[in-house]
GROMACS .gro file of C-alpha atoms in nm:
model
   76
    1LYS     CA    1  -9.060  10.350   1.415
    2LYS     CA    2  -8.845  10.612   1.585
    3GLU     CA    3  -9.009  10.778   1.882
    4GLU     CA    4  -8.923  11.132   1.974
    5GLN     CA    5  -8.838  11.183   2.338
    6LYS     CA    6  -8.851  11.515   2.516
    7ILE     CA    7  -8.568  11.602   2.751
    8ILE     CA    8  -8.639  11.833   3.042
    9LEU     CA    9  -8.345  11.987   3.229
   10VAL     CA   10  -8.417  12.062   3.595
   11PRO     CA   11  -8.163  12.296   3.761
   12THR     CA   12  -8.033  12.251   4.111
   13LEU     CA   13  -8.177  12.461   4.393
   14LYS     CA   14  -7.879  12.697   4.387
   15ASN     CA   15  -7.919  12.760   4.014
   16ALA     CA   16  -8.295  12.809   4.048
   17VAL     CA   17  -8.246  13.069   4.322
   18LEU     CA   18  -7.978  13.249   4.119
   19ILE     CA   19  -8.199  13.253   3.810
   20LEU     CA   20  -8.497  13.394   4.001
   21TYR     CA   21  -8.279  13.655   4.170
   22GLY     CA   22  -8.127  13.755   3.837
   23TYR     CA   23  -8.468  13.781   3.672
   24LEU     CA   24  -8.599  14.003   3.949
   25LEU     CA   25  -8.288  14.220   3.964
   26ILE     CA   26  -8.218  14.275   3.595
   27GLY     CA   27  -8.586  14.263   3.494
   28GLY     CA   28  -8.670  14.523   3.757
   29MET     CA   29  -8.382  14.742   3.647
   30SER     CA   30  -8.493  14.712   3.286
   31ILE     CA   31  -8.849  14.815   3.373
   32LEU     CA   32  -8.714  15.101   3.586
   33ALA     CA   33  -8.491  15.222   3.301
   34LEU     CA   34  -8.783  15.200   3.057
   35SER     CA   35  -9.004  15.406   3.288
   36MET     CA   36  -8.724  15.660   3.325
   37LEU     CA   37  -8.686  15.671   2.948
   38LEU     CA   38  -9.057  15.732   2.898
   39THR     CA   39  -9.105  15.991   3.175
   40LEU     CA   40  -8.797  16.209   3.130
   41GLU     CA   41  -8.862  16.530   2.945
   42ASN     CA   42  -8.538  16.512   2.751
   43GLN     CA   43  -8.479  16.153   2.652
   44ASN     CA   44  -8.108  16.114   2.604
   45LEU     CA   45  -7.907  15.855   2.421
   46ILE     CA   46  -7.727  15.726   2.732
   47THR     CA   47  -8.054  15.623   2.897
   48PHE     CA   48  -8.165  15.445   2.580
   49ILE     CA   49  -7.835  15.257   2.549
   50ALA     CA   50  -7.847  15.158   2.917
   51TRP     CA   51  -8.203  15.031   2.873
   52GLY     CA   52  -8.098  14.828   2.568
   53MET     CA   53  -7.804  14.675   2.755
   54GLY     CA   54  -8.024  14.586   3.051
   55LEU     CA   55  -8.277  14.427   2.821
   56MET     CA   56  -8.001  14.226   2.653
   57LEU     CA   57  -7.880  14.104   2.992
   58PHE     CA   58  -8.234  14.005   3.082
   59PHE     CA   59  -8.273  13.797   2.766
   60LEU     CA   60  -7.934  13.627   2.808
   61MET     CA   61  -8.003  13.533   3.171
   62ASN     CA   62  -8.062  13.161   3.111
   63ILE     CA   63  -7.726  13.117   2.942
   64THR     CA   64  -7.515  13.309   3.191
   65LEU     CA   65  -7.656  13.176   3.517
   66ILE     CA   66  -7.577  12.809   3.464
   67VAL     CA   67  -7.281  12.800   3.702
   68ASN     CA   68  -7.225  12.429   3.753
   69LYS     CA   69  -7.268  12.126   3.534
   70THR     CA   70  -7.497  11.932   3.766
   71VAL     CA   71  -7.853  11.921   3.635
   72LYS     CA   72  -8.122  11.657   3.655
   73VAL     CA   73  -8.252  11.517   3.327
   74ILE     CA   74  -8.607  11.389   3.284
   75LYS     CA   75  -8.688  11.195   2.967
   76ARG     CA   76  -9.046  11.177   2.849
   0.00000   0.00000   0.00000
């Protein structure tokens, strides 16, 4: 019988700090751009495109912030 094992990747402290900083920075900017988009009287296309790009950066944060190849692996 083949047992399925779960693998958990634990980042180093430097990566964890960079990920949290990136989430706060780009997530905050995305929320700020969304609030600007909703409160401006004339909603322009440039603000909408900037909000979409910021949101894309926020969703791709886990892929881009892995800067080194040292991670700890926990098998369960």
